[in-house]
Amino acid sequence: MHSKDHAPLTIDIEQREEMLVIRPSGEIDLASSPQLRAVLQSNLATGSDPVVIDLGGVPYMDSSGVATLVEALQTCRRIPRDLTLARLTDRVASIFKISKLDAVFTVTEDVA
Amino acid sequence: MNRPPHHQPDFILDIEARASLLCVIRQALSAWCQRAGLDTDRTDRICLAVDEAAANIIRHAYAGASGRIRLSAFEERDSEPPMLRFVLDDDGTQVDLKTIRARDLTDVRPGGLGVHLICEVMDEAAWEHRPEGGTRLTMRTLLTPLGNEPTQENVHHA
């Protein structure tokens, strides 16, 4: 873990043509996951464009971050709208695998 | 250099139980694990387990109240097999130890993953009430993994 990993979480939102890209950057843990949850809740509940959460800038995530993404997935399934996780770092991919959630989400290597 | 006996920790961190300080716990523990010779993957997994344990203390034992978390780490290189031991003590509300268990992962829902992650990463995890108040979590893992997969059967309630 390097000092750059501990930068505050920032979240960019990009509305593309027929796709919403949400791009958190920074560590997602018990301190920062409420921030991500608030952004996801306010952006996922309306609209039907497919959503891509680009995790390429997330070097670390704990179970509170995973829980936030599970909640987002459930929201999208209710609407319904597609949710894809993109560009998982090795560390983040590892927690999804340990949690046996890697098969629950659609995961891609790149943002389309 | 003489190593301290097992009852004396190699590393102690006494820190306020606050979510914004979890990154400090991870960073300090990561440095200690790397100094102990662990590779990046093992270091990351141990930091994840300890982070989850500390987060549970903040959420459940203190539940918004102020308090301390004391993390001690031990190198048990003289034990057979050599182990690493991590102890987290808190002074918060004691929960029913029977309620601390990994949940069914086939039930896809937010929350409740922390204990599962701890048990997957560590070879042993045992929670006990401290006589002076609060709870102690003791986790042990092989210093050098043998390739065996830890199971949730390693969870013990004192």
Coordinates of C-alpha atoms in Angstrom, one line a residue:
Chain A
M1 CA 0.0 0.0 0.0
H2 CA 1.4 3.3 -1.0
S3 CA 0.5 6.8 0.3
K4 CA -1.2 7.7 -2.9
D5 CA -3.8 5.0 -2.1
H6 CA -5.1 7.1 0.8
A7 CA -6.3 10.1 -1.2
P8 CA -9.9 11.1 -0.5
L9 CA -12.5 9.4 -2.7
T10 CA -13.6 11.4 -5.7
I11 CA -16.4 10.3 -8.0
D12 CA -16.8 11.5 -11.6
I13 CA -20.0 11.0 -13.5
E14 CA -20.1 11.0 -17.3
Q15 CA -23.3 10.8 -19.2
R16 CA -22.4 9.3 -22.6
E17 CA -24.8 8.6 -25.4
E18 CA -26.9 5.8 -24.1
M19 CA -24.5 5.0 -21.2
L20 CA -23.8 6.3 -17.7
V21 CA -20.3 6.0 -16.5
I22 CA -19.5 6.4 -12.8
R23 CA -15.9 6.6 -12.0
P24 CA -14.8 6.5 -8.3
S25 CA -11.2 7.2 -7.6
G26 CA -9.5 6.4 -4.3
E27 CA -10.0 3.9 -1.5
I28 CA -13.5 2.7 -0.7
D29 CA -13.9 1.6 2.9
L30 CA -16.2 2.2 5.8
A31 CA -15.3 5.9 5.8
S32 CA -15.9 6.6 2.1
S33 CA -18.5 4.0 1.1
P34 CA -21.4 6.3 2.2
Q35 CA -20.2 8.9 -0.3
L36 CA -20.3 6.3 -3.1
R37 CA -23.7 5.0 -1.9
A38 CA -25.2 8.5 -2.0
V39 CA -23.9 9.1 -5.6
L40 CA -25.2 5.7 -6.8
Q41 CA -28.6 6.1 -5.2
S42 CA -29.1 9.5 -6.7
N43 CA -27.9 8.5 -10.2
L44 CA -29.3 5.0 -10.6
A45 CA -32.9 5.4 -9.5
T46 CA -33.9 7.4 -12.5
G47 CA -33.1 6.6 -16.2
S48 CA -32.7 3.4 -17.9
D49 CA -29.3 3.7 -19.8
P50 CA -26.8 1.0 -19.0
V51 CA -24.5 1.9 -16.1
V52 CA -20.8 1.2 -16.0
I53 CA -18.9 1.7 -12.8
D54 CA -15.3 2.1 -13.7
L55 CA -13.2 0.8 -10.8
G56 CA -9.8 1.4 -12.5
G57 CA -9.0 4.1 -10.0
V58 CA -9.9 2.2 -6.9
P59 CA -6.8 0.5 -5.4
Y60 CA -8.6 -0.8 -2.3
M61 CA -12.2 -1.8 -1.4
D62 CA -13.5 -3.5 1.8
S63 CA -16.8 -5.2 2.4
S64 CA -18.7 -1.9 2.9
G65 CA -17.8 -1.0 -0.7
V66 CA -18.8 -4.4 -1.9
A67 CA -22.1 -4.1 0.0
T68 CA -22.7 -0.7 -1.7
L69 CA -22.2 -2.2 -5.1
V70 CA -24.5 -5.1 -4.3
E71 CA -27.1 -2.6 -3.3
A72 CA -26.6 -0.7 -6.6
L73 CA -27.0 -4.0 -8.5
Q74 CA -30.3 -4.7 -6.7
T75 CA -31.5 -1.2 -7.6
C76 CA -30.6 -1.7 -11.2
R77 CA -32.4 -5.1 -11.4
R78 CA -35.6 -3.5 -10.0
I79 CA -35.7 -0.8 -12.7
P80 CA -34.4 -2.7 -14.7
R81 CA -31.1 -1.3 -16.2
D82 CA -27.8 -3.0 -16.9
L83 CA -25.0 -2.6 -14.4
T84 CA -21.4 -3.5 -15.3
L85 CA -18.2 -3.2 -13.3
A86 CA -15.2 -2.3 -15.3
R87 CA -11.4 -2.3 -14.9
L88 CA -11.1 -4.0 -11.5
T89 CA -7.7 -3.8 -10.0
D90 CA -6.2 -7.1 -8.7
R91 CA -6.9 -6.2 -5.1
V92 CA -10.5 -5.3 -5.8
A93 CA -11.1 -8.3 -8.0
S94 CA -9.7 -10.4 -5.1
I95 CA -12.4 -9.3 -2.6
F96 CA -15.1 -10.1 -5.1
K97 CA -13.7 -13.5 -5.6
I98 CA -13.3 -14.2 -1.8
S99 CA -16.9 -12.9 -1.4
K100 CA -18.0 -15.3 -4.2
L101 CA -19.6 -12.3 -5.9
D102 CA -17.5 -12.3 -9.0
A103 CA -20.1 -14.4 -10.8
V104 CA -23.0 -12.2 -9.6
F105 CA -21.8 -9.0 -11.4
T106 CA -21.0 -8.5 -15.0
V107 CA -17.3 -7.6 -15.1
T108 CA -15.4 -6.2 -18.0
E109 CA -11.8 -5.3 -18.6
D110 CA -12.6 -2.0 -20.3
V111 CA -15.2 0.7 -20.3
A112 CA -16.9 0.3 -23.7
Chain B
M1 CA 18.8 -10.0 17.3
N2 CA 16.7 -11.5 20.1
R3 CA 13.0 -12.0 19.2
P4 CA 10.5 -11.2 21.9
P5 CA 8.7 -14.2 23.3
H6 CA 5.2 -14.8 22.0
H7 CA 3.4 -13.0 24.8
Q8 CA 5.1 -9.8 23.8
P9 CA 3.8 -8.3 20.6
D10 CA 6.2 -7.1 17.9
F11 CA 3.7 -4.4 17.0
I12 CA 1.1 -2.4 18.9
L13 CA -1.2 0.2 17.5
D14 CA -3.6 2.0 19.9
I15 CA -5.9 4.1 17.9
E16 CA -9.3 5.9 18.1
A17 CA -12.1 3.8 16.7
R18 CA -13.0 6.0 13.8
A19 CA -13.7 5.0 10.2
S20 CA -11.5 7.7 8.8
L21 CA -8.5 6.1 10.6
L22 CA -9.0 2.7 9.1
C23 CA -6.5 3.7 6.4
V24 CA -3.9 4.4 9.0
I25 CA -4.4 0.9 10.5
R26 CA -4.0 -0.6 7.0
Q27 CA -0.9 1.4 6.2
A28 CA 0.9 0.6 9.5
L29 CA 0.0 -3.1 9.3
S30 CA 1.0 -3.3 5.7
A31 CA 4.5 -2.0 6.6
W32 CA 4.8 -4.4 9.4
C33 CA 3.7 -7.4 7.3
Q34 CA 6.2 -6.5 4.6
R35 CA 9.0 -6.2 7.1
A36 CA 8.0 -9.7 8.3
G37 CA 8.7 -10.9 4.8
L38 CA 5.2 -11.4 3.5
D39 CA 4.5 -10.8 -0.2
T40 CA 2.1 -8.2 -1.4
D41 CA -0.8 -10.6 -1.9
R42 CA -0.6 -12.0 1.7
T43 CA 0.0 -8.5 3.1
D44 CA -3.1 -7.2 1.3
R45 CA -5.3 -10.1 2.5
I46 CA -4.2 -9.7 6.1
C47 CA -4.8 -5.9 6.0
L48 CA -8.3 -6.6 4.6
A49 CA -9.1 -9.0 7.4
V50 CA -7.9 -6.6 10.1
D51 CA -9.7 -3.7 8.4
E52 CA -12.9 -5.8 8.4
A53 CA -12.4 -6.6 12.1
A54 CA -11.7 -3.0 13.0
A55 CA -14.7 -1.8 11.0
N56 CA -16.9 -4.3 12.9
I57 CA -15.7 -2.8 16.1
I58 CA -16.5 0.7 15.0
R59 CA -20.0 -0.3 13.7
H60 CA -21.1 -2.8 16.3
A61 CA -19.1 -2.5 19.5
Y62 CA -19.0 1.4 19.6
A63 CA -21.9 2.1 17.2
G64 CA -21.0 5.8 16.9
A65 CA -19.6 6.2 20.4
S66 CA -16.0 7.1 20.9
G67 CA -13.5 4.4 22.0
R68 CA -10.2 2.8 21.3
I69 CA -9.0 -0.1 19.2
R70 CA -5.8 -1.8 20.2
L71 CA -4.1 -4.0 17.6
S72 CA -1.2 -6.2 18.5
A73 CA 0.7 -8.4 16.1
F74 CA 3.0 -11.3 16.9
E75 CA 5.5 -13.3 14.9
E76 CA 5.3 -16.8 16.2
R77 CA 8.4 -18.0 14.3
D78 CA 9.2 -20.6 17.0
S79 CA 5.8 -22.3 16.9
E80 CA 5.3 -25.3 14.6
P81 CA 4.3 -24.3 12.0
P82 CA 5.3 -20.7 12.3
M83 CA 2.3 -18.4 12.6
L84 CA 1.3 -14.8 12.7
R85 CA -1.1 -13.7 15.4
F86 CA -3.2 -10.6 15.4
V87 CA -5.2 -9.4 18.4
L88 CA -7.8 -6.7 18.4
D89 CA -9.2 -5.4 21.7
D90 CA -12.0 -3.0 22.2
D91 CA -13.9 -1.6 25.2
G92 CA -17.2 -1.4 23.5
T93 CA -20.5 -3.1 24.0
Q94 CA -20.2 -6.9 24.1
V95 CA -22.4 -8.6 21.5
D96 CA -23.7 -12.1 21.8
L97 CA -20.8 -14.2 20.5
K98 CA -23.2 -16.7 18.9
T99 CA -24.3 -13.9 16.5
I100 CA -20.8 -13.5 15.1
R101 CA -20.7 -15.9 12.1
A102 CA -20.1 -15.8 8.4
R103 CA -23.4 -15.5 6.5
D104 CA -24.7 -17.7 3.7
L105 CA -23.1 -16.3 0.5
T106 CA -25.8 -17.7 -1.7
D107 CA -28.0 -15.0 -0.3
V108 CA -26.8 -12.0 -2.4
R109 CA -27.5 -8.9 -0.3
P110 CA -25.6 -6.0 1.0
G111 CA -23.7 -6.4 4.3
G112 CA -22.6 -9.2 6.5
L113 CA -19.5 -10.1 4.6
G114 CA -16.9 -9.0 7.1
V115 CA -16.8 -12.2 9.2
H116 CA -16.7 -14.3 6.0
L117 CA -13.7 -12.3 4.8
I118 CA -11.9 -12.7 8.1
C119 CA -12.4 -16.4 8.1
E120 CA -11.3 -16.8 4.5
V121 CA -8.1 -14.9 5.1
M122 CA -7.2 -16.2 8.5
D123 CA -6.6 -19.9 9.6
E124 CA -8.1 -19.2 13.0
A125 CA -10.5 -16.5 14.3
A126 CA -11.8 -16.5 17.9
W127 CA -13.9 -13.9 19.6
E128 CA -14.2 -13.7 23.4
H129 CA -15.5 -11.3 25.9
R130 CA -12.8 -9.6 28.0
P131 CA -13.4 -9.8 31.7
E132 CA -12.6 -6.1 32.1
G133 CA -15.2 -5.3 29.4
G134 CA -15.2 -5.2 25.6
T135 CA -14.2 -7.9 23.2
R136 CA -11.0 -9.6 22.0
L137 CA -10.6 -11.0 18.6
T138 CA -7.6 -13.3 18.1
M139 CA -6.7 -14.2 14.5
R140 CA -3.9 -16.5 13.5
T141 CA -2.5 -17.4 10.1
L142 CA 0.4 -19.4 8.8
L143 CA 3.5 -17.4 8.3
T144 CA 4.0 -19.4 5.1
P145 CA 0.8 -20.7 3.5
L146 CA 0.7 -24.4 2.7
G147 CA -1.8 -24.0 -0.1
N148 CA -4.6 -25.3 2.1
E149 CA -7.8 -23.4 1.9
P150 CA -9.1 -22.0 5.3
T151 CA -12.6 -23.0 6.1
Q152 CA -15.3 -21.4 8.1
E153 CA -15.0 -24.3 10.5
N154 CA -12.0 -22.5 12.0
V155 CA -14.3 -20.0 13.6
H156 CA -14.4 -20.5 17.4
H157 CA -16.4 -18.7 20.0
A158 CA -14.8 -18.7 23.4

